[in-house]
């Protein structure tokens, strides 16, 4: 609701058009099962059904929740400027990750985070946690965990970013592809609305997300696989360039492969696909458990 309100207000300010929020509860909201058990798209299917049924005009998604395959009849009309994509640690007594003692219980349900915590070799104890930001922070305050790891973007959108005891360096904790970004989706044939929503689009963010999700799609992995990616746009010698980092992990952290590539904004998708191929050539399938034929 917080992120939808942000987009709604942006539409009002840029177009002068009124926007009504329609709350839709998804299967992912109702279930307490681990995300990897629920499957890809569990937070977006109900919203897409409402779009296709003309019950709503556009939907606001956390981009990392979208399946990599396009949805027939729908289009991402805008990718607003991204929030901080990094993960954040919230720990008791204001501790940082390095200050947590051996055996500390860290709440997170993401295999990507679990794998990277295990890869540190610190004998930390990742434990599953579900719920929104407020409920997770409450469980920490009640003593169910010594720390929790959250997307900093979600904390920022709720005005709780200051509660993070450490924003984790991507060298230690590489984010999920598209973390911190929003996708504003509408019907493909609604030309007028697509044009209206395009005013919210941020070119650098869209290019970065395109690269990250192209890597994810090439590796054919959803949120159940320990894959991480982060693309940044910076000025190069011949104009803006994308710097993409990608990583693949085994759940126990024993296998950790990190590589990077650069390219132009126009080649964002190919940068992602090329890095995915690099990861495969270096043994990424060992972690993914995928039998890949290099000569199809």
PDB file of N, CA, C and O in Angstrom, residues 54-129:
ATOM      1  N   UNK A  54     -10.466  -5.742 -16.293  1.00  0.00           N
ATOM      2  CA  UNK A  54     -10.840  -4.323 -16.307  1.00  0.00           C
ATOM      3  C   UNK A  54     -11.380  -3.838 -14.965  1.00  0.00           C
ATOM      4  O   UNK A  54     -12.156  -2.878 -14.905  1.00  0.00           O
ATOM      5  N   UNK A  55     -10.965  -4.511 -13.893  1.00  0.00           N
ATOM      6  CA  UNK A  55     -11.385  -4.079 -12.556  1.00  0.00           C
ATOM      7  C   UNK A  55     -10.502  -2.948 -12.035  1.00  0.00           C
ATOM      8  O   UNK A  55     -10.922  -2.172 -11.171  1.00  0.00           O
ATOM      9  N   UNK A  56      -9.278  -2.869 -12.535  1.00  0.00           N
ATOM     10  CA  UNK A  56      -8.362  -1.782 -12.205  1.00  0.00           C
ATOM     11  C   UNK A  56      -7.696  -1.332 -13.509  1.00  0.00           C
ATOM     12  O   UNK A  56      -7.711  -2.062 -14.506  1.00  0.00           O
ATOM     13  N   UNK A  57      -7.121  -0.134 -13.509  1.00  0.00           N
ATOM     14  CA  UNK A  57      -6.487   0.400 -14.715  1.00  0.00           C
ATOM     15  C   UNK A  57      -4.989   0.132 -14.755  1.00  0.00           C
ATOM     16  O   UNK A  57      -4.416  -0.067 -15.824  1.00  0.00           O
ATOM     17  N   UNK A  58      -4.340   0.177 -13.597  1.00  0.00           N
ATOM     18  CA  UNK A  58      -2.925  -0.192 -13.553  1.00  0.00           C
ATOM     19  C   UNK A  58      -2.593  -0.763 -12.179  1.00  0.00           C
ATOM     20  O   UNK A  58      -3.335  -0.544 -11.206  1.00  0.00           O
ATOM     21  N   UNK A  59      -1.509  -1.511 -12.121  1.00  0.00           N
ATOM     22  CA  UNK A  59      -1.087  -2.166 -10.885  1.00  0.00           C
ATOM     23  C   UNK A  59       0.344  -1.761 -10.564  1.00  0.00           C
ATOM     24  O   UNK A  59       1.153  -1.511 -11.464  1.00  0.00           O
ATOM     25  N   UNK A  60       0.645  -1.724  -9.281  1.00  0.00           N
ATOM     26  CA  UNK A  60       2.006  -1.420  -8.819  1.00  0.00           C
ATOM     27  C   UNK A  60       2.569  -2.665  -8.152  1.00  0.00           C
ATOM     28  O   UNK A  60       2.016  -3.157  -7.168  1.00  0.00           O
ATOM     29  N   UNK A  61       3.671  -3.176  -8.711  1.00  0.00           N
ATOM     30  CA  UNK A  61       4.308  -4.378  -8.185  1.00  0.00           C
ATOM     31  C   UNK A  61       5.698  -4.058  -7.638  1.00  0.00           C
ATOM     32  O   UNK A  61       6.365  -3.144  -8.133  1.00  0.00           O
ATOM     33  N   UNK A  62       6.143  -4.824  -6.662  1.00  0.00           N
ATOM     34  CA  UNK A  62       7.579  -4.913  -6.400  1.00  0.00           C
ATOM     35  C   UNK A  62       8.156  -5.682  -7.581  1.00  0.00           C
ATOM     36  O   UNK A  62       7.768  -6.831  -7.822  1.00  0.00           O
ATOM     37  N   UNK A  63       9.070  -5.043  -8.322  1.00  0.00           N
ATOM     38  CA  UNK A  63       9.498  -5.645  -9.588  1.00  0.00           C
ATOM     39  C   UNK A  63      10.100  -7.028  -9.376  1.00  0.00           C
ATOM     40  O   UNK A  63       9.949  -7.922 -10.215  1.00  0.00           O
ATOM     41  N   UNK A  64      10.758  -7.260  -8.265  1.00  0.00           N
ATOM     42  CA  UNK A  64      11.395  -8.563  -8.053  1.00  0.00           C
ATOM     43  C   UNK A  64      10.378  -9.688  -7.896  1.00  0.00           C
ATOM     44  O   UNK A  64      10.737 -10.864  -8.010  1.00  0.00           O
ATOM     45  N   UNK A  65       9.091  -9.339  -7.684  1.00  0.00           N
ATOM     46  CA  UNK A  65       8.053 -10.368  -7.564  1.00  0.00           C
ATOM     47  C   UNK A  65       7.518 -10.828  -8.916  1.00  0.00           C
ATOM     48  O   UNK A  65       6.812 -11.840  -8.992  1.00  0.00           O
ATOM     49  N   UNK A  66       7.812 -10.075  -9.986  1.00  0.00           N
ATOM     50  CA  UNK A  66       7.266 -10.423 -11.299  1.00  0.00           C
ATOM     51  C   UNK A  66       8.007 -11.610 -11.903  1.00  0.00           C
ATOM     52  O   UNK A  66       9.236 -11.647 -11.901  1.00  0.00           O
ATOM     53  N   UNK A  67       7.276 -12.573 -12.466  1.00  0.00           N
ATOM     54  CA  UNK A  67       7.937 -13.625 -13.248  1.00  0.00           C
ATOM     55  C   UNK A  67       8.703 -12.990 -14.413  1.00  0.00           C
ATOM     56  O   UNK A  67       8.317 -11.921 -14.900  1.00  0.00           O
ATOM     57  N   UNK A  68       9.762 -13.638 -14.860  1.00  0.00           N
ATOM     58  CA  UNK A  68      10.553 -13.066 -15.952  1.00  0.00           C
ATOM     59  C   UNK A  68       9.835 -13.175 -17.298  1.00  0.00           C
ATOM     60  O   UNK A  68      10.087 -12.381 -18.194  1.00  0.00           O
ATOM     61  N   UNK A  69       8.943 -14.128 -17.440  1.00  0.00           N
ATOM     62  CA  UNK A  69       8.182 -14.251 -18.692  1.00  0.00           C
ATOM     63  C   UNK A  69       7.127 -13.157 -18.761  1.00  0.00           C
ATOM     64  O   UNK A  69       6.460 -12.861 -17.763  1.00  0.00           O
ATOM     65  N   UNK A  70       6.955 -12.519 -19.925  1.00  0.00           N
ATOM     66  CA  UNK A  70       5.955 -11.456 -20.048  1.00  0.00           C
ATOM     67  C   UNK A  70       4.539 -12.005 -19.909  1.00  0.00           C
ATOM     68  O   UNK A  70       4.275 -13.171 -20.207  1.00  0.00           O
ATOM     69  N   UNK A  71       3.629 -11.163 -19.445  1.00  0.00           N
ATOM     70  CA  UNK A  71       2.230 -11.554 -19.297  1.00  0.00           C
ATOM     71  C   UNK A  71       1.461 -11.105 -20.530  1.00  0.00           C
ATOM     72  O   UNK A  71       1.505  -9.937 -20.906  1.00  0.00           O
ATOM     73  N   UNK A  72       0.753 -12.022 -21.170  1.00  0.00           N
ATOM     74  CA  UNK A  72       0.022 -11.712 -22.389  1.00  0.00           C
ATOM     75  C   UNK A  72      -1.014 -10.628 -22.129  1.00  0.00           C
ATOM     76  O   UNK A  72      -1.819 -10.717 -21.194  1.00  0.00           O
ATOM     77  N   UNK A  73      -0.988  -9.595 -22.958  1.00  0.00           N
ATOM     78  CA  UNK A  73      -1.969  -8.526 -22.864  1.00  0.00           C
ATOM     79  C   UNK A  73      -1.604  -7.415 -21.897  1.00  0.00           C
ATOM     80  O   UNK A  73      -2.331  -6.430 -21.781  1.00  0.00           O
ATOM     81  N   UNK A  74      -0.477  -7.568 -21.200  1.00  0.00           N
ATOM     82  CA  UNK A  74      -0.059  -6.570 -20.220  1.00  0.00           C
ATOM     83  C   UNK A  74       1.336  -6.038 -20.558  1.00  0.00           C
ATOM     84  O   UNK A  74       2.117  -6.709 -21.233  1.00  0.00           O
ATOM     85  N   UNK A  75       1.644  -4.853 -20.060  1.00  0.00           N
ATOM     86  CA  UNK A  75       2.944  -4.244 -20.325  1.00  0.00           C
ATOM     87  C   UNK A  75       3.359  -3.416 -19.112  1.00  0.00           C
ATOM     88  O   UNK A  75       2.525  -2.832 -18.424  1.00  0.00           O
ATOM     89  N   UNK A  76       4.670  -3.407 -18.832  1.00  0.00           N
ATOM     90  CA  UNK A  76       5.198  -2.539 -17.779  1.00  0.00           C
ATOM     91  C   UNK A  76       5.378  -1.150 -18.396  1.00  0.00           C
ATOM     92  O   UNK A  76       6.313  -0.904 -19.149  1.00  0.00           O
ATOM     93  N   UNK A  77       4.452  -0.264 -18.077  1.00  0.00           N
ATOM     94  CA  UNK A  77       4.428   1.056 -18.701  1.00  0.00           C
ATOM     95  C   UNK A  77       5.437   2.015 -18.086  1.00  0.00           C
ATOM     96  O   UNK A  77       5.858   2.970 -18.742  1.00  0.00           O
ATOM     97  N   UNK A  78       5.825   1.765 -16.842  1.00  0.00           N
ATOM     98  CA  UNK A  78       6.784   2.657 -16.184  1.00  0.00           C
ATOM     99  C   UNK A  78       7.581   1.901 -15.140  1.00  0.00           C
ATOM    100  O   UNK A  78       7.055   1.025 -14.445  1.00  0.00           O
ATOM    101  N   UNK A  79       8.849   2.270 -15.045  1.00  0.00           N
ATOM    102  CA  UNK A  79       9.726   1.803 -13.971  1.00  0.00           C
ATOM    103  C   UNK A  79      10.251   3.065 -13.288  1.00  0.00           C
ATOM    104  O   UNK A  79      11.194   3.695 -13.776  1.00  0.00           O
ATOM    105  N   UNK A  80       9.611   3.477 -12.185  1.00  0.00           N
ATOM    106  CA  UNK A  80      10.048   4.709 -11.519  1.00  0.00           C
ATOM    107  C   UNK A  80      11.475   4.584 -10.972  1.00  0.00           C
ATOM    108  O   UNK A  80      12.041   3.489 -10.899  1.00  0.00           O
ATOM    109  N   UNK A  81      12.030   5.726 -10.603  1.00  0.00           N
ATOM    110  CA  UNK A  81      13.390   5.722 -10.049  1.00  0.00           C
ATOM    111  C   UNK A  81      13.471   4.769  -8.873  1.00  0.00           C
ATOM    112  O   UNK A  81      12.612   4.755  -7.998  1.00  0.00           O
ATOM    113  N   UNK A  82      14.526   3.996  -8.855  1.00  0.00           N
ATOM    114  CA  UNK A  82      14.690   2.918  -7.874  1.00  0.00           C
ATOM    115  C   UNK A  82      15.055   3.461  -6.494  1.00  0.00           C
ATOM    116  O   UNK A  82      15.815   4.414  -6.357  1.00  0.00           O
ATOM    117  N   UNK A  83      14.519   2.817  -5.477  1.00  0.00           N
ATOM    118  CA  UNK A  83      14.976   3.043  -4.112  1.00  0.00           C
ATOM    119  C   UNK A  83      16.325   2.334  -3.935  1.00  0.00           C
ATOM    120  O   UNK A  83      16.747   1.565  -4.801  1.00  0.00           O
ATOM    121  N   UNK A  84      16.982   2.593  -2.818  1.00  0.00           N
ATOM    122  CA  UNK A  84      18.231   1.906  -2.488  1.00  0.00           C
ATOM    123  C   UNK A  84      18.010   0.399  -2.590  1.00  0.00           C
ATOM    124  O   UNK A  84      17.160  -0.158  -1.889  1.00  0.00           O
ATOM    125  N   UNK A  85      18.738  -0.320  -3.471  1.00  0.00           N
ATOM    126  CA  UNK A  85      18.481  -1.743  -3.659  1.00  0.00           C
ATOM    127  C   UNK A  85      19.122  -2.657  -2.616  1.00  0.00           C
ATOM    128  O   UNK A  85      18.876  -3.863  -2.623  1.00  0.00           O
ATOM    129  N   UNK A  86      19.920  -2.126  -1.732  1.00  0.00           N
ATOM    130  CA  UNK A  86      20.696  -2.969  -0.812  1.00  0.00           C
ATOM    131  C   UNK A  86      19.828  -3.596   0.283  1.00  0.00           C
ATOM    132  O   UNK A  86      18.724  -3.140   0.565  1.00  0.00           O
ATOM    133  N   UNK A  87      20.360  -4.628   0.901  1.00  0.00           N
ATOM    134  CA  UNK A  87      19.739  -5.234   2.067  1.00  0.00           C
ATOM    135  C   UNK A  87      20.183  -4.486   3.317  1.00  0.00           C
ATOM    136  O   UNK A  87      21.262  -3.872   3.351  1.00  0.00           O
ATOM    137  N   UNK A  88      19.366  -4.555   4.348  1.00  0.00           N
ATOM    138  CA  UNK A  88      19.682  -3.898   5.608  1.00  0.00           C
ATOM    139  C   UNK A  88      19.575  -4.895   6.750  1.00  0.00           C
ATOM    140  O   UNK A  88      18.715  -5.781   6.748  1.00  0.00           O
ATOM    141  N   UNK A  89      20.455  -4.751   7.721  1.00  0.00           N
ATOM    142  CA  UNK A  89      20.426  -5.561   8.937  1.00  0.00           C
ATOM    143  C   UNK A  89      19.831  -4.731  10.059  1.00  0.00           C
ATOM    144  O   UNK A  89      20.178  -3.559  10.235  1.00  0.00           O
ATOM    145  N   UNK A  90      18.918  -5.342  10.790  1.00  0.00           N
ATOM    146  CA  UNK A  90      18.402  -4.733  12.015  1.00  0.00           C
ATOM    147  C   UNK A  90      18.712  -5.721  13.128  1.00  0.00           C
ATOM    148  O   UNK A  90      18.206  -6.858  13.111  1.00  0.00           O
ATOM    149  N   UNK A  91      19.551  -5.331  14.070  1.00  0.00           N
ATOM    150  CA  UNK A  91      20.017  -6.264  15.103  1.00  0.00           C
ATOM    151  C   UNK A  91      19.778  -5.678  16.488  1.00  0.00           C
ATOM    152  O   UNK A  91      19.728  -4.455  16.673  1.00  0.00           O
ATOM    153  N   UNK A  92      19.648  -6.567  17.439  1.00  0.00           N
ATOM    154  CA  UNK A  92      19.477  -6.121  18.826  1.00  0.00           C
ATOM    155  C   UNK A  92      20.749  -5.393  19.281  1.00  0.00           C
ATOM    156  O   UNK A  92      21.847  -5.658  18.798  1.00  0.00           O
ATOM    157  N   UNK A  93      20.561  -4.466  20.191  1.00  0.00           N
ATOM    158  CA  UNK A  93      21.672  -3.701  20.773  1.00  0.00           C
ATOM    159  C   UNK A  93      22.475  -2.936  19.722  1.00  0.00           C
ATOM    160  O   UNK A  93      23.643  -2.614  19.951  1.00  0.00           O
ATOM    161  N   UNK A  94      21.859  -2.687  18.563  1.00  0.00           N
ATOM    162  CA  UNK A  94      22.532  -1.889  17.552  1.00  0.00           C
ATOM    163  C   UNK A  94      23.735  -2.547  16.906  1.00  0.00           C
ATOM    164  O   UNK A  94      24.590  -1.857  16.327  1.00  0.00           O
ATOM    165  N   UNK A  95      23.811  -3.884  16.964  1.00  0.00           N
ATOM    166  CA  UNK A  95      24.990  -4.572  16.438  1.00  0.00           C
ATOM    167  C   UNK A  95      25.030  -4.564  14.911  1.00  0.00           C
ATOM    168  O   UNK A  95      24.000  -4.527  14.243  1.00  0.00           O
ATOM    169  N   UNK A  96      26.253  -4.623  14.372  1.00  0.00           N
ATOM    170  CA  UNK A  96      26.458  -4.812  12.940  1.00  0.00           C
ATOM    171  C   UNK A  96      26.619  -6.301  12.669  1.00  0.00           C
ATOM    172  O   UNK A  96      26.692  -7.118  13.607  1.00  0.00           O
ATOM    173  N   UNK A  97      26.714  -6.661  11.412  1.00  0.00           N
ATOM    174  CA  UNK A  97      26.859  -8.070  11.042  1.00  0.00           C
ATOM    175  C   UNK A  97      28.118  -8.669  11.658  1.00  0.00           C
ATOM    176  O   UNK A  97      28.101  -9.794  12.177  1.00  0.00           O
ATOM    177  N   UNK A  98      29.224  -7.929  11.634  1.00  0.00           N
ATOM    178  CA  UNK A  98      30.475  -8.435  12.188  1.00  0.00           C
ATOM    179  C   UNK A  98      30.436  -8.582  13.700  1.00  0.00           C
ATOM    180  O   UNK A  98      31.200  -9.365  14.271  1.00  0.00           O
ATOM    181  N   UNK A  99      29.557  -7.837  14.341  1.00  0.00           N
ATOM    182  CA  UNK A  99      29.483  -7.881  15.803  1.00  0.00           C
ATOM    183  C   UNK A  99      28.566  -8.983  16.318  1.00  0.00           C
ATOM    184  O   UNK A  99      28.585  -9.293  17.520  1.00  0.00           O
ATOM    185  N   UNK A 100      27.770  -9.589  15.438  1.00  0.00           N
ATOM    186  CA  UNK A 100      26.886 -10.667  15.880  1.00  0.00           C
ATOM    187  C   UNK A 100      27.705 -11.866  16.334  1.00  0.00           C
ATOM    188  O   UNK A 100      28.670 -12.262  15.668  1.00  0.00           O
ATOM    189  N   UNK A 101      27.344 -12.473  17.443  1.00  0.00           N
ATOM    190  CA  UNK A 101      28.115 -13.622  17.936  1.00  0.00           C
ATOM    191  C   UNK A 101      27.828 -14.884  17.128  1.00  0.00           C
ATOM    192  O   UNK A 101      26.819 -14.980  16.423  1.00  0.00           O
ATOM    193  N   UNK A 102      28.717 -15.848  17.226  1.00  0.00           N
ATOM    194  CA  UNK A 102      28.496 -17.142  16.578  1.00  0.00           C
ATOM    195  C   UNK A 102      27.194 -17.748  17.102  1.00  0.00           C
ATOM    196  O   UNK A 102      26.900 -17.704  18.287  1.00  0.00           O
ATOM    197  N   UNK A 103      26.407 -18.293  16.190  1.00  0.00           N
ATOM    198  CA  UNK A 103      25.127 -18.883  16.574  1.00  0.00           C
ATOM    199  C   UNK A 103      23.976 -17.899  16.647  1.00  0.00           C
ATOM    200  O   UNK A 103      22.856 -18.281  17.000  1.00  0.00           O
ATOM    201  N   UNK A 104      24.218 -16.646  16.292  1.00  0.00           N
ATOM    202  CA  UNK A 104      23.147 -15.653  16.325  1.00  0.00           C
ATOM    203  C   UNK A 104      22.034 -16.046  15.360  1.00  0.00           C
ATOM    204  O   UNK A 104      22.282 -16.494  14.243  1.00  0.00           O
ATOM    205  N   UNK A 105      20.791 -15.879  15.796  1.00  0.00           N
ATOM    206  CA  UNK A 105      19.624 -16.227  14.992  1.00  0.00           C
ATOM    207  C   UNK A 105      19.245 -15.018  14.125  1.00  0.00           C
ATOM    208  O   UNK A 105      18.927 -13.958  14.647  1.00  0.00           O
ATOM    209  N   UNK A 106      19.262 -15.236  12.810  1.00  0.00           N
ATOM    210  CA  UNK A 106      18.965 -14.145  11.884  1.00  0.00           C
ATOM    211  C   UNK A 106      17.714 -14.498  11.086  1.00  0.00           C
ATOM    212  O   UNK A 106      17.680 -15.498  10.372  1.00  0.00           O
ATOM    213  N   UNK A 107      16.704 -13.681  11.204  1.00  0.00           N
ATOM    214  CA  UNK A 107      15.445 -13.948  10.518  1.00  0.00           C
ATOM    215  C   UNK A 107      15.492 -13.529   9.063  1.00  0.00           C
ATOM    216  O   UNK A 107      15.723 -12.364   8.751  1.00  0.00           O
ATOM    217  N   UNK A 108      15.279 -14.468   8.172  1.00  0.00           N
ATOM    218  CA  UNK A 108      15.128 -14.202   6.745  1.00  0.00           C
ATOM    219  C   UNK A 108      14.567 -15.442   6.068  1.00  0.00           C
ATOM    220  O   UNK A 108      14.940 -16.564   6.405  1.00  0.00           O
ATOM    221  N   UNK A 109      13.663 -15.236   5.113  1.00  0.00           N
ATOM    222  CA  UNK A 109      13.100 -16.375   4.395  1.00  0.00           C
ATOM    223  C   UNK A 109      13.683 -16.546   3.011  1.00  0.00           C
ATOM    224  O   UNK A 109      13.330 -17.483   2.298  1.00  0.00           O
ATOM    225  N   UNK A 110      14.591 -15.648   2.602  1.00  0.00           N
ATOM    226  CA  UNK A 110      15.124 -15.670   1.242  1.00  0.00           C
ATOM    227  C   UNK A 110      16.326 -16.591   1.139  1.00  0.00           C
ATOM    228  O   UNK A 110      17.317 -16.418   1.862  1.00  0.00           O
ATOM    229  N   UNK A 111      16.265 -17.564   0.222  1.00  0.00           N
ATOM    230  CA  UNK A 111      17.400 -18.462   0.036  1.00  0.00           C
ATOM    231  C   UNK A 111      18.659 -17.694  -0.347  1.00  0.00           C
ATOM    232  O   UNK A 111      19.766 -18.079   0.038  1.00  0.00           O
ATOM    233  N   UNK A 112      18.484 -16.620  -1.118  1.00  0.00           N
ATOM    234  CA  UNK A 112      19.635 -15.811  -1.518  1.00  0.00           C
ATOM    235  C   UNK A 112      20.364 -15.255  -0.301  1.00  0.00           C
ATOM    236  O   UNK A 112      21.591 -15.291  -0.214  1.00  0.00           O
ATOM    237  N   UNK A 113      19.607 -14.729   0.661  1.00  0.00           N
ATOM    238  CA  UNK A 113      20.230 -14.185   1.876  1.00  0.00           C
ATOM    239  C   UNK A 113      20.802 -15.291   2.743  1.00  0.00           C
ATOM    240  O   UNK A 113      21.900 -15.158   3.297  1.00  0.00           O
ATOM    241  N   UNK A 114      20.060 -16.391   2.859  1.00  0.00           N
ATOM    242  CA  UNK A 114      20.543 -17.519   3.658  1.00  0.00           C
ATOM    243  C   UNK A 114      21.875 -18.023   3.121  1.00  0.00           C
ATOM    244  O   UNK A 114      22.830 -18.254   3.874  1.00  0.00           O
ATOM    245  N   UNK A 115      21.954 -18.186   1.805  1.00  0.00           N
ATOM    246  CA  UNK A 115      23.185 -18.682   1.180  1.00  0.00           C
ATOM    247  C   UNK A 115      24.355 -17.745   1.437  1.00  0.00           C
ATOM    248  O   UNK A 115      25.472 -18.190   1.746  1.00  0.00           O
ATOM    249  N   UNK A 116      24.113 -16.443   1.330  1.00  0.00           N
ATOM    250  CA  UNK A 116      25.215 -15.494   1.515  1.00  0.00           C
ATOM    251  C   UNK A 116      25.623 -15.368   2.979  1.00  0.00           C
ATOM    252  O   UNK A 116      26.802 -15.165   3.289  1.00  0.00           O
ATOM    253  N   UNK A 117      24.674 -15.517   3.891  1.00  0.00           N
ATOM    254  CA  UNK A 117      25.029 -15.555   5.306  1.00  0.00           C
ATOM    255  C   UNK A 117      25.860 -16.795   5.616  1.00  0.00           C
ATOM    256  O   UNK A 117      26.863 -16.739   6.343  1.00  0.00           O
ATOM    257  N   UNK A 118      25.453 -17.938   5.046  1.00  0.00           N
ATOM    258  CA  UNK A 118      26.225 -19.172   5.247  1.00  0.00           C
ATOM    259  C   UNK A 118      27.611 -19.063   4.644  1.00  0.00           C
ATOM    260  O   UNK A 118      28.590 -19.602   5.188  1.00  0.00           O
ATOM    261  N   UNK A 119      27.723 -18.360   3.503  1.00  0.00           N
ATOM    262  CA  UNK A 119      29.015 -18.236   2.819  1.00  0.00           C
ATOM    263  C   UNK A 119      30.025 -17.436   3.630  1.00  0.00           C
ATOM    264  O   UNK A 119      31.236 -17.527   3.375  1.00  0.00           O
ATOM    265  N   UNK A 120      29.555 -16.673   4.614  1.00  0.00           N
ATOM    266  CA  UNK A 120      30.482 -15.895   5.439  1.00  0.00           C
ATOM    267  C   UNK A 120      31.323 -16.778   6.353  1.00  0.00           C
ATOM    268  O   UNK A 120      32.357 -16.350   6.859  1.00  0.00           O
ATOM    269  N   UNK A 121      30.863 -18.024   6.574  1.00  0.00           N
ATOM    270  CA  UNK A 121      31.620 -18.933   7.428  1.00  0.00           C
ATOM    271  C   UNK A 121      31.608 -18.536   8.894  1.00  0.00           C
ATOM    272  O   UNK A 121      32.515 -18.893   9.652  1.00  0.00           O
ATOM    273  N   UNK A 122      30.569 -17.811   9.312  1.00  0.00           N
ATOM    274  CA  UNK A 122      30.512 -17.288  10.683  1.00  0.00           C
ATOM    275  C   UNK A 122      29.643 -18.161  11.605  1.00  0.00           C
ATOM    276  O   UNK A 122      29.461 -17.830  12.769  1.00  0.00           O
ATOM    277  N   UNK A 123      29.079 -19.235  11.091  1.00  0.00           N
ATOM    278  CA  UNK A 123      28.195 -20.107  11.865  1.00  0.00           C
ATOM    279  C   UNK A 123      27.007 -19.342  12.443  1.00  0.00           C
ATOM    280  O   UNK A 123      26.569 -19.577  13.570  1.00  0.00           O
ATOM    281  N   UNK A 124      26.483 -18.428  11.635  1.00  0.00           N
ATOM    282  CA  UNK A 124      25.254 -17.757  11.998  1.00  0.00           C
ATOM    283  C   UNK A 124      24.075 -18.692  11.713  1.00  0.00           C
ATOM    284  O   UNK A 124      24.213 -19.641  10.944  1.00  0.00           O
ATOM    285  N   UNK A 125      22.938 -18.434  12.304  1.00  0.00           N
ATOM    286  CA  UNK A 125      21.783 -19.337  12.168  1.00  0.00           C
ATOM    287  C   UNK A 125      20.626 -18.627  11.478  1.00  0.00           C
ATOM    288  O   UNK A 125      19.777 -18.029  12.152  1.00  0.00           O
ATOM    289  N   UNK A 126      20.565 -18.669  10.164  1.00  0.00           N
ATOM    290  CA  UNK A 126      19.402 -18.098   9.469  1.00  0.00           C
ATOM    291  C   UNK A 126      18.146 -18.906   9.808  1.00  0.00           C
ATOM    292  O   UNK A 126      18.164 -20.135   9.778  1.00  0.00           O
ATOM    293  N   UNK A 127      17.072 -18.212  10.137  1.00  0.00           N
ATOM    294  CA  UNK A 127      15.814 -18.862  10.484  1.00  0.00           C
ATOM    295  C   UNK A 127      14.680 -18.197   9.711  1.00  0.00           C
ATOM    296  O   UNK A 127      14.699 -16.985   9.490  1.00  0.00           O
ATOM    297  N   UNK A 128      13.676 -18.975   9.271  1.00  0.00           N
ATOM    298  CA  UNK A 128      12.609 -18.409   8.431  1.00  0.00           C
ATOM    299  C   UNK A 128      11.769 -17.392   9.180  1.00  0.00           C
ATOM    300  O   UNK A 128      11.481 -17.538  10.366  1.00  0.00           O
ATOM    301  N   UNK A 129      11.381 -16.337   8.453  1.00  0.00           N
ATOM    302  CA  UNK A 129      10.466 -15.337   8.993  1.00  0.00           C
ATOM    303  C   UNK A 129       9.614 -14.830   7.832  1.00  0.00           C
ATOM    304  O   UNK A 129      10.096 -14.631   6.724  1.00  0.00           O
TER     305      UNK A 129
END
